[in-house]
């Protein structure tokens, strides 16, 4: 996901402000909440991106969403709306979480499996990943039955695909390549 410089700068400023006010964890929770809320609500995305809807109405909507947000986060959202940057809230929240993880030494690892992982397998996977990349591991699990079996692991910009679906596709690809070369 390509994040604009604007989101990077605002996220950095928010992280610094939260650190000054000893509210990093609360602001992180708020940013995660906002990211999830905006991602799962197409109507809210339209409201935030629409130039037709007035800032006052956007403040009301975000005020309703943010009733339970920490004061640092609520003030920050009001500031964004005041400066007409409400269409960047999603990107800023995403970038804030990235910077928070870097600040805390946390690695986000996405694991996609055909079935939910058992607790023992999850613990074993986290232990192996810790020995491989070090630091703290934040596991984000997704179940995708179309993988048939196996798993896909995404760490930052790297993907390790050990799914049955991928192996079958590679096998199919090897059949489509004609290795026969006539000798005449």
PDB file of C-alpha atoms in Angstrom:
ATOM      1  CA  UNK A   1       0.000   0.000   0.000  1.00  0.00           C
ATOM      2  CA  UNK A   2       1.503   3.314  -1.081  1.00  0.00           C
ATOM      3  CA  UNK A   3       0.939   5.994   1.532  1.00  0.00           C
ATOM      4  CA  UNK A   4       1.286   9.676   0.615  1.00  0.00           C
ATOM      5  CA  UNK A   5       3.936  11.806   2.344  1.00  0.00           C
ATOM      6  CA  UNK A   6       1.152  13.855   3.906  1.00  0.00           C
ATOM      7  CA  UNK A   7      -0.114  10.830   5.845  1.00  0.00           C
ATOM      8  CA  UNK A   8       3.426   9.993   6.902  1.00  0.00           C
ATOM      9  CA  UNK A   9       3.999  13.481   8.309  1.00  0.00           C
ATOM     10  CA  UNK A  10       0.679  13.671  10.139  1.00  0.00           C
ATOM     11  CA  UNK A  11       1.174  10.180  11.592  1.00  0.00           C
ATOM     12  CA  UNK A  12       4.662  11.084  12.786  1.00  0.00           C
ATOM     13  CA  UNK A  13       3.371  14.280  14.415  1.00  0.00           C
ATOM     14  CA  UNK A  14       0.536  12.378  16.119  1.00  0.00           C
ATOM     15  CA  UNK A  15       2.928   9.726  17.421  1.00  0.00           C
ATOM     16  CA  UNK A  16       5.219  12.418  18.838  1.00  0.00           C
ATOM     17  CA  UNK A  17       2.274  14.235  20.445  1.00  0.00           C
ATOM     18  CA  UNK A  18       0.927  11.003  21.928  1.00  0.00           C
ATOM     19  CA  UNK A  19       4.383  10.216  23.294  1.00  0.00           C
ATOM     20  CA  UNK A  20       4.620  13.678  24.901  1.00  0.00           C
ATOM     21  CA  UNK A  21       1.195  13.246  26.508  1.00  0.00           C
ATOM     22  CA  UNK A  22       1.881   9.637  27.624  1.00  0.00           C
ATOM     23  CA  UNK A  23      -1.062   8.420  25.558  1.00  0.00           C
ATOM     24  CA  UNK A  24       0.657   6.294  22.916  1.00  0.00           C
ATOM     25  CA  UNK A  25      -1.276   3.102  23.707  1.00  0.00           C
ATOM     26  CA  UNK A  26      -4.662   4.855  23.842  1.00  0.00           C
ATOM     27  CA  UNK A  27      -4.008   6.697  20.566  1.00  0.00           C
ATOM     28  CA  UNK A  28      -2.828   3.436  18.964  1.00  0.00           C
ATOM     29  CA  UNK A  29      -6.106   1.768  19.989  1.00  0.00           C
ATOM     30  CA  UNK A  30      -8.047   4.752  18.610  1.00  0.00           C
ATOM     31  CA  UNK A  31      -6.185   4.646  15.294  1.00  0.00           C
ATOM     32  CA  UNK A  32      -6.839   0.912  14.984  1.00  0.00           C
ATOM     33  CA  UNK A  33     -10.517   1.537  15.725  1.00  0.00           C
ATOM     34  CA  UNK A  34     -10.693   4.336  13.114  1.00  0.00           C
ATOM     35  CA  UNK A  35      -8.877   2.254  10.504  1.00  0.00           C
ATOM     36  CA  UNK A  36     -11.240  -0.690  11.027  1.00  0.00           C
ATOM     37  CA  UNK A  37     -14.326   1.533  11.088  1.00  0.00           C
ATOM     38  CA  UNK A  38     -13.442   3.400   7.895  1.00  0.00           C
ATOM     39  CA  UNK A  39     -12.299   0.220   6.109  1.00  0.00           C
ATOM     40  CA  UNK A  40     -15.571  -1.567   6.909  1.00  0.00           C
ATOM     41  CA  UNK A  41     -17.913   1.325   6.090  1.00  0.00           C
ATOM     42  CA  UNK A  42     -18.189   2.371   2.435  1.00  0.00           C
ATOM     43  CA  UNK A  43     -20.720   5.043   3.467  1.00  0.00           C
ATOM     44  CA  UNK A  44     -18.228   6.629   5.851  1.00  0.00           C
ATOM     45  CA  UNK A  45     -15.552   6.560   3.142  1.00  0.00           C
ATOM     46  CA  UNK A  46     -17.911   8.455   0.831  1.00  0.00           C
ATOM     47  CA  UNK A  47     -18.721  11.021   3.533  1.00  0.00           C
ATOM     48  CA  UNK A  48     -15.041  11.665   4.286  1.00  0.00           C
ATOM     49  CA  UNK A  49     -13.995  11.939   0.643  1.00  0.00           C
ATOM     50  CA  UNK A  50     -16.955  13.957  -0.636  1.00  0.00           C
ATOM     51  CA  UNK A  51     -16.244  17.634  -1.337  1.00  0.00           C
ATOM     52  CA  UNK A  52     -20.012  18.277  -1.390  1.00  0.00           C
ATOM     53  CA  UNK A  53     -20.541  17.457   2.290  1.00  0.00           C
ATOM     54  CA  UNK A  54     -19.705  20.417   4.521  1.00  0.00           C
ATOM     55  CA  UNK A  55     -16.995  20.285   7.186  1.00  0.00           C
ATOM     56  CA  UNK A  56     -19.563  20.853   9.950  1.00  0.00           C
ATOM     57  CA  UNK A  57     -21.438  17.721   8.931  1.00  0.00           C
ATOM     58  CA  UNK A  58     -18.193  15.748   8.755  1.00  0.00           C
ATOM     59  CA  UNK A  59     -17.295  16.998  12.247  1.00  0.00           C
ATOM     60  CA  UNK A  60     -20.685  15.775  13.510  1.00  0.00           C
ATOM     61  CA  UNK A  61     -20.197  12.340  11.947  1.00  0.00           C
ATOM     62  CA  UNK A  62     -16.659  11.984  13.270  1.00  0.00           C
ATOM     63  CA  UNK A  63     -17.813  13.390  16.624  1.00  0.00           C
ATOM     64  CA  UNK A  64     -20.344  10.573  16.917  1.00  0.00           C
ATOM     65  CA  UNK A  65     -17.724   7.999  15.981  1.00  0.00           C
ATOM     66  CA  UNK A  66     -15.139   9.549  18.251  1.00  0.00           C
ATOM     67  CA  UNK A  67     -17.190   9.968  21.440  1.00  0.00           C
ATOM     68  CA  UNK A  68     -15.050   7.358  23.160  1.00  0.00           C
ATOM     69  CA  UNK A  69     -11.712   8.394  21.660  1.00  0.00           C
ATOM     70  CA  UNK A  70      -8.870   9.744  23.758  1.00  0.00           C
ATOM     71  CA  UNK A  71      -8.698  13.566  23.825  1.00  0.00           C
ATOM     72  CA  UNK A  72      -5.432  13.589  21.831  1.00  0.00           C
ATOM     73  CA  UNK A  73      -7.050  11.577  19.033  1.00  0.00           C
ATOM     74  CA  UNK A  74     -10.291  13.574  19.090  1.00  0.00           C
ATOM     75  CA  UNK A  75      -8.387  16.884  18.866  1.00  0.00           C
ATOM     76  CA  UNK A  76      -6.274  15.497  16.050  1.00  0.00           C
ATOM     77  CA  UNK A  77      -9.367  14.437  14.065  1.00  0.00           C
ATOM     78  CA  UNK A  78     -10.925  17.895  14.558  1.00  0.00           C
ATOM     79  CA  UNK A  79      -7.676  19.465  13.326  1.00  0.00           C
ATOM     80  CA  UNK A  80      -7.679  17.268  10.210  1.00  0.00           C
ATOM     81  CA  UNK A  81     -11.265  18.218   9.401  1.00  0.00           C
ATOM     82  CA  UNK A  82     -10.536  21.901  10.038  1.00  0.00           C
ATOM     83  CA  UNK A  83      -7.671  21.736   7.512  1.00  0.00           C
ATOM     84  CA  UNK A  84      -9.785  19.723   5.052  1.00  0.00           C
ATOM     85  CA  UNK A  85      -7.647  16.598   5.396  1.00  0.00           C
ATOM     86  CA  UNK A  86     -10.482  14.281   6.439  1.00  0.00           C
ATOM     87  CA  UNK A  87     -10.085  12.253   3.247  1.00  0.00           C
ATOM     88  CA  UNK A  88      -6.636  11.208   4.549  1.00  0.00           C
ATOM     89  CA  UNK A  89      -7.772   9.881   7.951  1.00  0.00           C
ATOM     90  CA  UNK A  90      -7.637   6.262   6.764  1.00  0.00           C
ATOM     91  CA  UNK A  91      -4.112   6.636   5.355  1.00  0.00           C
ATOM     92  CA  UNK A  92      -2.929   8.518   8.439  1.00  0.00           C
ATOM     93  CA  UNK A  93      -4.335   5.832  10.760  1.00  0.00           C
ATOM     94  CA  UNK A  94      -2.632   3.112   8.703  1.00  0.00           C
ATOM     95  CA  UNK A  95       0.683   4.966   8.699  1.00  0.00           C
ATOM     96  CA  UNK A  96       0.394   5.709  12.424  1.00  0.00           C
ATOM     97  CA  UNK A  97       0.075   1.990  13.159  1.00  0.00           C
ATOM     98  CA  UNK A  98       3.105   1.269  10.949  1.00  0.00           C
ATOM     99  CA  UNK A  99       5.174   3.888  12.766  1.00  0.00           C
ATOM    100  CA  UNK A 100       3.911   2.675  16.147  1.00  0.00           C
ATOM    101  CA  UNK A 101       5.046  -0.872  15.341  1.00  0.00           C
ATOM    102  CA  UNK A 102       8.466   0.395  14.224  1.00  0.00           C
ATOM    103  CA  UNK A 103       8.710   2.494  17.406  1.00  0.00           C
ATOM    104  CA  UNK A 104       7.889  -0.525  19.591  1.00  0.00           C
ATOM    105  CA  UNK A 105       9.896  -3.076  17.554  1.00  0.00           C
ATOM    106  CA  UNK A 106       6.778  -5.023  16.569  1.00  0.00           C
ATOM    107  CA  UNK A 107       6.656  -6.989  13.308  1.00  0.00           C
ATOM    108  CA  UNK A 108       3.237  -7.446  11.702  1.00  0.00           C
ATOM    109  CA  UNK A 109       3.018 -10.916  10.205  1.00  0.00           C
ATOM    110  CA  UNK A 110      -0.014 -11.819   8.115  1.00  0.00           C
ATOM    111  CA  UNK A 111      -0.807 -15.523   8.009  1.00  0.00           C
ATOM    112  CA  UNK A 112      -3.386 -16.831   5.561  1.00  0.00           C
ATOM    113  CA  UNK A 113      -4.520 -20.425   6.038  1.00  0.00           C
ATOM    114  CA  UNK A 114      -7.234 -22.715   4.700  1.00  0.00           C
ATOM    115  CA  UNK A 115      -8.501 -23.415   8.243  1.00  0.00           C
ATOM    116  CA  UNK A 116      -8.079 -21.559  11.538  1.00  0.00           C
ATOM    117  CA  UNK A 117      -4.761 -22.250  13.277  1.00  0.00           C
ATOM    118  CA  UNK A 118      -4.834 -24.273  16.483  1.00  0.00           C
ATOM    119  CA  UNK A 119      -3.391 -22.607  19.581  1.00  0.00           C
ATOM    120  CA  UNK A 120      -0.388 -24.973  19.589  1.00  0.00           C
ATOM    121  CA  UNK A 121       0.368 -24.325  15.911  1.00  0.00           C
ATOM    122  CA  UNK A 122      -0.040 -20.563  16.415  1.00  0.00           C
ATOM    123  CA  UNK A 123       2.378 -20.590  19.368  1.00  0.00           C
ATOM    124  CA  UNK A 124       4.882 -22.704  17.443  1.00  0.00           C
ATOM    125  CA  UNK A 125       4.659 -20.370  14.430  1.00  0.00           C
ATOM    126  CA  UNK A 126       5.181 -17.271  16.599  1.00  0.00           C
ATOM    127  CA  UNK A 127       8.188 -18.911  18.282  1.00  0.00           C
ATOM    128  CA  UNK A 128       9.770 -19.792  14.908  1.00  0.00           C
ATOM    129  CA  UNK A 129       9.083 -16.308  13.528  1.00  0.00           C
ATOM    130  CA  UNK A 130      10.636 -14.689  16.624  1.00  0.00           C
ATOM    131  CA  UNK A 131      13.803 -16.706  16.128  1.00  0.00           C
ATOM    132  CA  UNK A 132      13.817 -15.785  12.423  1.00  0.00           C
ATOM    133  CA  UNK A 133      13.115 -12.035  12.550  1.00  0.00           C
ATOM    134  CA  UNK A 134      13.460 -11.190  16.241  1.00  0.00           C
ATOM    135  CA  UNK A 135      11.423  -8.632  18.154  1.00  0.00           C
ATOM    136  CA  UNK A 136       7.767  -8.911  19.014  1.00  0.00           C
ATOM    137  CA  UNK A 137       5.407 -10.612  16.578  1.00  0.00           C
ATOM    138  CA  UNK A 138       1.865  -9.371  15.938  1.00  0.00           C
ATOM    139  CA  UNK A 139       0.055 -12.161  14.123  1.00  0.00           C
ATOM    140  CA  UNK A 140      -2.834 -11.232  11.845  1.00  0.00           C
ATOM    141  CA  UNK A 141      -4.697 -14.374  10.829  1.00  0.00           C
ATOM    142  CA  UNK A 142      -6.973 -14.729   7.828  1.00  0.00           C
ATOM    143  CA  UNK A 143      -8.845 -17.864   6.793  1.00  0.00           C
ATOM    144  CA  UNK A 144      -9.166 -18.450   3.050  1.00  0.00           C
ATOM    145  CA  UNK A 145     -10.629 -21.887   2.206  1.00  0.00           C
ATOM    146  CA  UNK A 146      -9.644 -21.557  -1.467  1.00  0.00           C
ATOM    147  CA  UNK A 147      -6.001 -22.223  -0.469  1.00  0.00           C
ATOM    148  CA  UNK A 148      -7.006 -25.889  -0.021  1.00  0.00           C
ATOM    149  CA  UNK A 149      -4.188 -26.389   2.510  1.00  0.00           C
ATOM    150  CA  UNK A 150      -0.860 -24.966   3.624  1.00  0.00           C
ATOM    151  CA  UNK A 151      -0.336 -21.297   4.382  1.00  0.00           C
ATOM    152  CA  UNK A 152       0.881 -17.940   3.113  1.00  0.00           C
ATOM    153  CA  UNK A 153       3.052 -15.772   5.354  1.00  0.00           C
ATOM    154  CA  UNK A 154       3.531 -12.058   4.643  1.00  0.00           C
ATOM    155  CA  UNK A 155       6.222 -10.152   6.508  1.00  0.00           C
ATOM    156  CA  UNK A 156       6.556  -6.517   5.429  1.00  0.00           C
ATOM    157  CA  UNK A 157       7.002  -6.713   1.645  1.00  0.00           C
ATOM    158  CA  UNK A 158       7.939 -10.419   1.465  1.00  0.00           C
ATOM    159  CA  UNK A 159       5.544 -13.271   0.863  1.00  0.00           C
ATOM    160  CA  UNK A 160       6.220 -16.941   1.518  1.00  0.00           C
ATOM    161  CA  UNK A 161       3.607 -19.032  -0.257  1.00  0.00           C
ATOM    162  CA  UNK A 162       3.429 -22.649   0.867  1.00  0.00           C
ATOM    163  CA  UNK A 163      -0.219 -23.202  -0.036  1.00  0.00           C
ATOM    164  CA  UNK A 164      -1.503 -26.243  -1.889  1.00  0.00           C
ATOM    165  CA  UNK A 165      -3.236 -23.922  -4.361  1.00  0.00           C
ATOM    166  CA  UNK A 166       0.094 -22.252  -5.223  1.00  0.00           C
ATOM    167  CA  UNK A 167       1.833 -25.612  -5.629  1.00  0.00           C
ATOM    168  CA  UNK A 168      -0.950 -26.879  -7.914  1.00  0.00           C
ATOM    169  CA  UNK A 169      -0.725 -23.701 -10.014  1.00  0.00           C
ATOM    170  CA  UNK A 170       3.055 -24.111 -10.312  1.00  0.00           C
ATOM    171  CA  UNK A 171       2.552 -27.741 -11.312  1.00  0.00           C
ATOM    172  CA  UNK A 172      -0.029 -26.687 -13.917  1.00  0.00           C
ATOM    173  CA  UNK A 173       2.362 -24.030 -15.233  1.00  0.00           C
ATOM    174  CA  UNK A 174       5.106 -26.617 -15.664  1.00  0.00           C
ATOM    175  CA  UNK A 175       2.788 -28.619 -17.930  1.00  0.00           C
ATOM    176  CA  UNK A 176       2.045 -25.618 -20.126  1.00  0.00           C
ATOM    177  CA  UNK A 177       5.736 -25.035 -20.803  1.00  0.00           C
ATOM    178  CA  UNK A 178       6.800 -27.089 -23.788  1.00  0.00           C
ATOM    179  CA  UNK A 179      10.220 -28.539 -23.043  1.00  0.00           C
ATOM    180  CA  UNK A 180      10.351 -30.618 -26.216  1.00  0.00           C
ATOM    181  CA  UNK A 181      12.849 -29.310 -28.755  1.00  0.00           C
ATOM    182  CA  UNK A 182      12.928 -30.959 -32.139  1.00  0.00           C
ATOM    183  CA  UNK A 183      16.380 -32.118 -33.194  1.00  0.00           C
ATOM    184  CA  UNK A 184      15.903 -31.463 -36.897  1.00  0.00           C
TER     185      UNK A 184
END
